[in-house]
mmCIF file of C-alpha atoms and ligand atoms in Angstrom:
data_model
loop_
_atom_site.group_PDB
_atom_site.id
_atom_site.type_symbol
_atom_site.label_atom_id
_atom_site.label_comp_id
_atom_site.label_asym_id
_atom_site.label_seq_id
_atom_site.Cartn_x
_atom_site.Cartn_y
_atom_site.Cartn_z
ATOM 1 C CA MET A 734 112.656 109.081 130.967
ATOM 2 C CA ALA A 735 111.798 108.011 127.431
ATOM 3 C CA ASN A 736 114.453 108.599 124.814
ATOM 4 C CA TYR A 737 112.766 110.559 122.021
ATOM 5 C CA LEU A 738 114.174 110.802 118.495
ATOM 6 C CA ARG A 739 113.075 113.295 115.884
ATOM 7 C CA THR A 740 113.376 112.691 112.162
ATOM 8 C CA GLU A 741 111.365 113.093 108.992
ATOM 9 C CA GLY A 742 109.972 110.495 106.666
ATOM 10 C CA ILE A 743 107.753 109.711 103.695
ATOM 11 C CA CYS A 744 104.810 107.416 104.374
ATOM 12 C CA LEU A 745 105.177 104.333 102.146
ATOM 13 C CA ARG A 746 102.423 102.148 103.579
ATOM 14 C CA ARG A 747 99.888 102.276 106.388
ATOM 15 C CA LEU A 748 97.529 99.691 107.772
ATOM 16 C CA ALA A 749 94.685 100.056 110.244
ATOM 17 C CA TYR A 750 95.391 98.553 113.653
ATOM 18 C CA SER A 751 92.517 98.349 116.145
ATOM 19 C CA ASN A 752 89.895 101.097 115.971
ATOM 20 C CA THR A 753 92.117 104.135 116.303
ATOM 21 C CA SER A 754 95.693 103.094 115.465
ATOM 22 C CA GLN A 755 97.822 102.508 112.389
ATOM 23 C CA VAL A 756 101.010 100.589 111.630
ATOM 24 C CA ALA A 757 102.986 102.599 109.074
ATOM 25 C CA SER A 758 106.255 102.211 107.153
ATOM 26 C CA PHE A 759 108.276 105.340 106.430
ATOM 27 C CA LEU A 760 111.375 106.064 104.407
ATOM 28 C CA THR A 761 113.648 108.213 106.589
ATOM 29 C CA PRO A 762 116.992 109.771 105.623
ATOM 30 C CA ASP A 763 118.896 108.722 108.752
ATOM 31 C CA SER A 764 117.442 105.275 109.480
ATOM 32 C CA GLY A 765 116.251 103.996 106.098
ATOM 33 C CA ARG A 766 112.928 102.230 106.195
ATOM 34 C CA LEU A 767 111.292 102.277 109.634
ATOM 35 C CA SER A 768 107.978 100.807 110.773
ATOM 36 C CA PHE A 769 105.960 102.549 113.445
ATOM 37 C CA MET A 770 103.038 101.809 115.694
ATOM 38 C CA ALA A 771 100.990 105.017 115.864
ATOM 39 C CA LYS A 772 98.465 104.589 118.652
ATOM 40 C CA GLY A 773 95.380 106.751 118.421
ATOM 41 C CA VAL A 774 96.438 108.343 115.129
ATOM 42 C CA THR A 775 93.004 107.910 113.559
ATOM 43 C CA ARG A 776 91.091 109.056 116.628
ATOM 44 C CA ALA A 777 88.573 111.591 115.426
ATOM 45 C CA PRO A 778 88.957 115.143 116.767
ATOM 46 C CA LYS A 779 85.240 115.509 116.031
ATOM 47 C CA LYS A 780 82.508 112.998 115.472
ATOM 48 C CA GLY A 781 82.418 111.770 111.864
ATOM 49 C CA ILE A 782 85.967 112.866 111.003
ATOM 50 C CA ARG A 783 88.615 110.229 110.350
ATOM 51 C CA THR A 784 92.288 111.056 110.401
ATOM 52 C CA GLY A 785 95.467 109.074 109.844
ATOM 53 C CA PHE A 786 98.602 109.161 107.745
ATOM 54 C CA ASP A 787 98.507 110.435 104.155
ATOM 55 C CA LEU A 788 100.121 107.847 101.907
ATOM 56 C CA LEU A 789 103.208 109.534 100.359
ATOM 57 C CA GLY A 790 102.959 112.446 102.795
ATOM 58 C CA ARG A 791 106.250 113.835 104.128
ATOM 59 C CA TYR A 792 106.114 114.079 107.902
ATOM 60 C CA GLU A 793 108.267 115.294 110.719
ATOM 61 C CA ILE A 794 108.039 112.581 113.336
ATOM 62 C CA LEU A 795 108.883 112.113 116.992
ATOM 63 C CA TYR A 796 109.309 108.551 118.250
ATOM 64 C CA THR A 797 110.778 106.369 120.943
ATOM 65 C CA PRO A 798 113.096 103.774 119.395
ATOM 66 C CA ARG A 799 112.729 100.046 119.975
ATOM 67 C CA ARG A 800 115.175 97.284 119.129
ATOM 68 C CA PRO A 801 116.003 96.900 115.397
ATOM 69 C CA GLY A 802 113.279 95.111 113.489
ATOM 70 C CA ALA A 803 110.581 95.925 116.040
ATOM 71 C CA LEU A 804 107.823 98.478 115.555
ATOM 72 C CA GLN A 805 109.022 101.914 116.687
ATOM 73 C CA ASN A 806 106.652 103.784 118.956
ATOM 74 C CA LEU A 807 105.523 106.945 117.167
ATOM 75 C CA THR A 808 104.663 109.710 119.579
ATOM 76 C CA TYR A 809 103.784 112.642 117.348
ATOM 77 C CA GLN A 810 103.773 113.611 113.690
ATOM 78 C CA TRP A 811 103.439 116.817 111.706
ATOM 79 C CA LEU A 812 102.575 116.752 108.001
ATOM 80 C CA ARG A 813 105.200 118.939 106.271
ATOM 81 C CA GLU A 814 104.463 118.266 102.582
ATOM 82 C CA ASP A 815 101.605 116.471 100.855
ATOM 83 C CA PHE A 816 103.018 116.772 97.300
ATOM 84 C CA HIS A 817 99.987 118.727 96.325
ATOM 85 C CA GLY A 818 98.861 117.830 92.828
ATOM 86 C CA ILE A 819 100.018 114.220 92.844
ATOM 87 C CA ARG A 820 96.400 113.078 93.301
ATOM 88 C CA HIS A 821 95.074 115.280 90.503
ATOM 89 C CA SER A 822 96.183 112.882 87.794
ATOM 90 C CA LEU A 823 95.906 109.110 87.704
ATOM 91 C CA ARG A 824 99.303 108.777 86.014
ATOM 92 C CA SER A 825 100.975 110.911 88.687
ATOM 93 C CA ILE A 826 99.506 108.998 91.612
ATOM 94 C CA LEU A 827 100.378 105.641 89.991
ATOM 95 C CA CYS A 828 103.982 106.833 89.688
ATOM 96 C CA GLY A 829 103.843 107.869 93.358
ATOM 97 C CA TYR A 830 102.566 104.434 94.424
ATOM 98 C CA TYR A 831 105.302 102.833 92.341
ATOM 99 C CA ALA A 832 107.923 105.019 94.066
ATOM 100 C CA ALA A 833 106.629 103.714 97.422
ATOM 101 C CA GLU A 834 106.754 100.107 96.165
ATOM 102 C CA LEU A 835 110.344 100.591 94.977
ATOM 103 C CA ALA A 836 111.383 102.006 98.358
ATOM 104 C CA LEU A 837 109.659 99.151 100.219
ATOM 105 C CA ASN A 838 111.441 96.541 98.102
ATOM 106 C CA PHE A 839 114.898 98.037 97.762
ATOM 107 C CA THR A 840 115.671 99.685 101.108
ATOM 108 C CA ILE A 841 116.859 98.125 104.329
ATOM 109 C CA GLU A 842 115.318 98.736 107.713
ATOM 110 C CA GLY A 843 117.503 100.926 109.913
ATOM 111 C CA TYR A 844 120.123 101.634 107.224
ATOM 112 C CA PRO A 845 120.669 105.379 106.480
ATOM 113 C CA CYS A 846 119.904 106.459 102.915
ATOM 114 C CA PRO A 847 120.023 110.295 102.734
ATOM 115 C CA GLY A 848 120.768 110.287 98.977
ATOM 116 C CA LEU A 849 117.822 108.071 98.141
ATOM 117 C CA TYR A 850 115.560 110.075 100.466
ATOM 118 C CA ARG A 851 116.463 113.253 98.577
ATOM 119 C CA LEU A 852 115.899 111.513 95.241
ATOM 120 C CA MET A 853 112.525 110.194 96.408
ATOM 121 C CA THR A 854 111.413 113.621 97.620
ATOM 122 C CA GLU A 855 112.415 115.232 94.311
ATOM 123 C CA ALA A 856 110.689 112.480 92.311
ATOM 124 C CA LEU A 857 107.421 112.959 94.233
ATOM 125 C CA ARG A 858 107.571 116.724 93.610
ATOM 126 C CA ARG A 859 108.025 116.085 89.889
ATOM 127 C CA PHE A 860 105.205 113.519 89.820
ATOM 128 C CA ALA A 861 103.011 116.124 91.528
ATOM 129 C CA ALA A 862 103.952 118.603 88.782
ATOM 130 C CA GLY A 863 103.089 115.936 86.169
ATOM 131 C CA GLN A 864 106.259 116.453 84.148
ATOM 132 C CA PHE A 865 108.358 113.830 82.346
ATOM 133 C CA LEU A 866 106.860 111.036 84.407
ATOM 134 C CA GLY A 867 108.553 108.183 82.543
ATOM 135 C CA MET A 868 112.027 109.721 82.793
ATOM 136 C CA ASN A 869 111.566 110.528 86.496
ATOM 137 C CA VAL A 870 110.437 106.956 87.130
ATOM 138 C CA LEU A 871 113.550 105.669 85.337
ATOM 139 C CA VAL A 872 115.884 107.926 87.372
ATOM 140 C CA LEU A 873 114.243 106.660 90.569
ATOM 141 C CA GLU A 874 114.529 103.029 89.440
ATOM 142 C CA LEU A 875 118.271 103.463 88.902
ATOM 143 C CA GLY A 876 118.570 105.327 92.227
ATOM 144 C CA VAL A 877 116.981 102.564 94.308
ATOM 145 C CA LEU A 878 119.165 99.920 92.628
ATOM 146 C CA GLN A 879 122.289 101.972 93.364
ATOM 147 C CA GLU A 880 121.217 102.486 96.974
ATOM 148 C CA HIS A 881 120.640 98.744 97.267
ATOM 149 C CA GLY A 882 124.093 98.034 95.813
ATOM 150 C CA ALA A 883 122.473 96.061 93.002
ATOM 151 C CA CYS A 884 122.752 98.445 90.056
ATOM 152 C CA PRO A 885 124.220 96.598 87.061
ATOM 153 C CA ALA A 886 127.137 97.907 85.011
ATOM 154 C CA PHE A 887 126.153 99.340 81.642
ATOM 155 C CA ASP A 888 129.425 100.500 80.079
ATOM 156 C CA HIS A 889 131.682 97.449 79.808
ATOM 157 C CA CYS A 890 131.593 93.688 79.467
ATOM 158 C CA ILE A 891 130.986 92.360 82.957
ATOM 159 C CA GLU A 892 132.944 89.175 82.235
ATOM 160 C CA CYS A 893 136.223 90.391 80.661
ATOM 161 C CA GLY A 894 135.975 94.138 81.365
ATOM 162 C CA GLY A 895 136.367 94.838 77.648
ATOM 163 C CA GLU A 896 134.626 97.450 75.569
ATOM 164 C CA LEU A 897 131.182 96.816 74.184
ATOM 165 C CA PRO A 898 130.290 97.248 70.537
ATOM 166 C CA GLY A 899 129.287 100.857 69.854
ATOM 167 C CA ARG A 900 126.293 99.782 67.802
ATOM 168 C CA GLY A 901 123.969 96.873 67.362
ATOM 169 C CA PRO A 902 122.584 94.351 69.855
ATOM 170 C CA VAL A 903 124.389 93.465 73.068
ATOM 171 C CA THR A 904 123.455 90.699 75.507
ATOM 172 C CA PHE A 905 122.400 92.003 78.919
ATOM 173 C CA SER A 906 122.676 89.396 81.662
ATOM 174 C CA PRO A 907 121.181 90.121 85.129
ATOM 175 C CA PRO A 908 122.796 87.027 86.744
ATOM 176 C CA ASP A 909 126.203 88.352 85.657
ATOM 177 C CA GLY A 910 125.356 91.934 86.672
ATOM 178 C CA GLY A 911 125.581 93.656 83.295
ATOM 179 C CA PRO A 912 126.243 93.283 79.584
ATOM 180 C CA LEU A 913 128.438 90.683 77.900
ATOM 181 C CA CYS A 914 130.601 91.365 74.850
ATOM 182 C CA PRO A 915 130.230 89.075 71.816
ATOM 183 C CA CYS A 916 133.281 87.030 72.923
ATOM 184 C CA CYS A 917 131.862 86.322 76.379
ATOM 185 C CA GLU A 918 128.160 85.874 75.750
ATOM 186 C CA ALA A 919 126.654 82.456 76.330
ATOM 187 C CA PRO A 920 122.938 83.192 76.357
ATOM 188 C CA GLU A 921 120.808 81.209 78.743
ATOM 189 C CA ARG A 922 117.231 81.255 77.612
ATOM 190 C CA GLY A 923 115.063 83.450 79.795
ATOM 191 C CA ARG A 924 117.887 85.020 81.767
ATOM 192 C CA THR A 925 119.410 87.388 79.232
ATOM 193 C CA LEU A 926 117.965 90.204 77.160
ATOM 194 C CA PRO A 927 119.222 91.431 73.783
ATOM 195 C CA VAL A 928 119.502 95.223 74.054
ATOM 196 C CA ARG A 929 120.758 98.032 71.870
ATOM 197 C CA ALA A 930 124.268 99.262 72.646
ATOM 198 C CA ASP A 931 123.149 102.911 72.588
ATOM 199 C CA TYR A 932 120.472 102.144 75.221
ATOM 200 C CA LEU A 933 123.193 100.853 77.538
ATOM 201 C CA GLN A 934 125.212 104.015 76.917
ATOM 202 C CA ALA A 935 122.167 106.133 77.835
ATOM 203 C CA LEU A 936 121.620 104.109 81.028
ATOM 204 C CA HIS A 937 125.290 104.479 81.930
ATOM 205 C CA ARG A 938 125.053 108.281 81.619
ATOM 206 C CA LEU A 939 121.929 108.380 83.803
ATOM 207 C CA ALA A 940 123.391 105.988 86.414
ATOM 208 C CA SER A 941 126.515 108.175 86.552
ATOM 209 C CA GLY A 942 124.385 111.113 87.644
ATOM 210 C CA ALA A 943 124.245 112.985 84.317
ATOM 211 C CA GLU A 944 121.366 115.412 83.971
ATOM 212 C CA PRO A 945 118.533 113.486 82.242
ATOM 213 C CA GLU A 946 118.146 114.508 78.603
ATOM 214 C CA PRO A 947 114.727 114.769 77.022
ATOM 215 C CA LEU A 948 114.088 111.430 75.309
ATOM 216 C CA ALA A 949 111.199 110.143 73.240
ATOM 217 C CA PRO A 950 108.695 108.235 75.415
ATOM 218 C CA ARG A 951 109.389 105.040 73.453
ATOM 219 C CA ARG A 952 113.082 105.362 74.255
ATOM 220 C CA VAL A 953 112.354 105.839 77.974
ATOM 221 C CA VAL A 954 110.157 102.728 77.949
ATOM 222 C CA ALA A 955 112.978 100.756 76.295
ATOM 223 C CA LEU A 956 115.457 101.890 78.981
ATOM 224 C CA SER A 957 113.026 101.053 81.802
ATOM 225 C CA THR A 958 112.538 97.608 80.230
ATOM 226 C CA ILE A 959 116.221 96.821 80.793
ATOM 227 C CA VAL A 960 116.159 98.072 84.393
ATOM 228 C CA ARG A 961 112.963 96.155 85.206
ATOM 229 C CA PHE A 962 114.322 92.982 83.607
ATOM 230 C CA HIS A 963 117.182 93.246 86.090
ATOM 231 C CA MET A 964 114.812 93.952 89.007
ATOM 232 C CA ARG A 965 112.665 90.970 88.110
ATOM 233 C CA TRP A 966 115.689 88.730 88.272
ATOM 234 C CA LEU A 967 116.776 90.218 91.639
ATOM 235 C CA LEU A 968 113.338 89.828 93.251
ATOM 236 C CA ASP A 969 112.276 86.700 91.340
ATOM 237 C CA ARG A 970 108.866 88.301 90.798
ATOM 238 C CA GLU A 971 107.220 91.272 89.184
ATOM 239 C CA LEU A 972 106.446 94.442 91.069
ATOM 240 C CA ARG A 973 102.735 95.021 91.587
ATOM 241 C CA MET A 974 102.605 98.474 89.991
ATOM 242 C CA TRP A 975 104.178 97.494 86.649
ATOM 243 C CA LYS A 976 100.905 96.306 85.181
ATOM 244 C CA TYR A 977 99.126 99.515 86.206
ATOM 245 C CA LEU A 978 101.850 101.694 84.721
ATOM 246 C CA GLN A 979 101.623 99.640 81.563
ATOM 247 C CA ARG A 980 97.868 99.954 81.412
ATOM 248 C CA ARG A 981 98.219 103.723 81.415
ATOM 249 C CA GLN A 982 100.625 103.484 78.479
ATOM 250 C CA LEU A 983 103.435 104.818 80.641
ATOM 251 C CA SER A 984 105.350 101.672 80.012
ATOM 252 C CA LYS A 985 105.064 98.586 77.861
ATOM 253 C CA SER A 986 108.035 97.097 79.623
ATOM 254 C CA LEU A 987 106.207 94.390 81.554
ATOM 255 C CA ARG A 988 105.030 92.693 78.394
ATOM 256 C CA ARG A 989 108.552 92.680 77.047
ATOM 257 C CA VAL A 990 109.956 91.352 80.325
ATOM 258 C CA ARG A 991 107.376 88.538 80.260
ATOM 259 C CA HIS A 992 108.212 87.760 76.685
ATOM 260 C CA HIS A 993 111.873 87.310 77.479
ATOM 261 C CA VAL A 994 111.518 85.289 80.677
ATOM 262 C CA ARG A 995 108.970 82.892 79.218
HETATM 263 ZN ZN1 LIG B 1376 133.715 90.132 77.418
#
């Protein structure tokens, strides 16, 4: 008898497969990112009607597991939450697509991530409500880096462990995993970023789980710039959604990242 598992997940990506099937990637709390073969999922209940997974929909799913790395066999799904409102604004849906891209790039197949799943669900609800999009994006960016074990330090010199200057510019070095104090810095062109000390303090508070404070949009963009500079070094490429977020004036960070890696 088949061994069925039940879980829930957020649809991060889906691709058509044959006439009536889809291959879909989900973020699940208990098994991280999982990819499913959903046979017959787009089969029309009536002529002229197409069905399939809603991108970013939260589903309860029933599946039969396969070996790690293989496509899991999805048996049944129930849509539990469609984050109503996220498609009413272009900025909200772009943030939603970016959340999916972050989860696809910074989660591991089969590895439980209940904290990140909760963070992702909350972020999508806030995007749907259209509130404080930039700050919610930044909180999610820090969350995926922490889940991935790749979040840099922000509160001390990564080389000597010493205190950072309270004011003025500090060198932030992704290859080292955080900032360098004036005694330790040895800037390599294109791999470090001069940042304001108070921006690092703000990032440290957010990464430590402090309740986000209302910040001016320009300040949020500056904080995201630092986080994305680090991500670009980790991935050795830019994420696809950055340029769209920038185009909508949500973030000018990509231009700054390009400027510094040139
Ligand atoms: Zn130092």
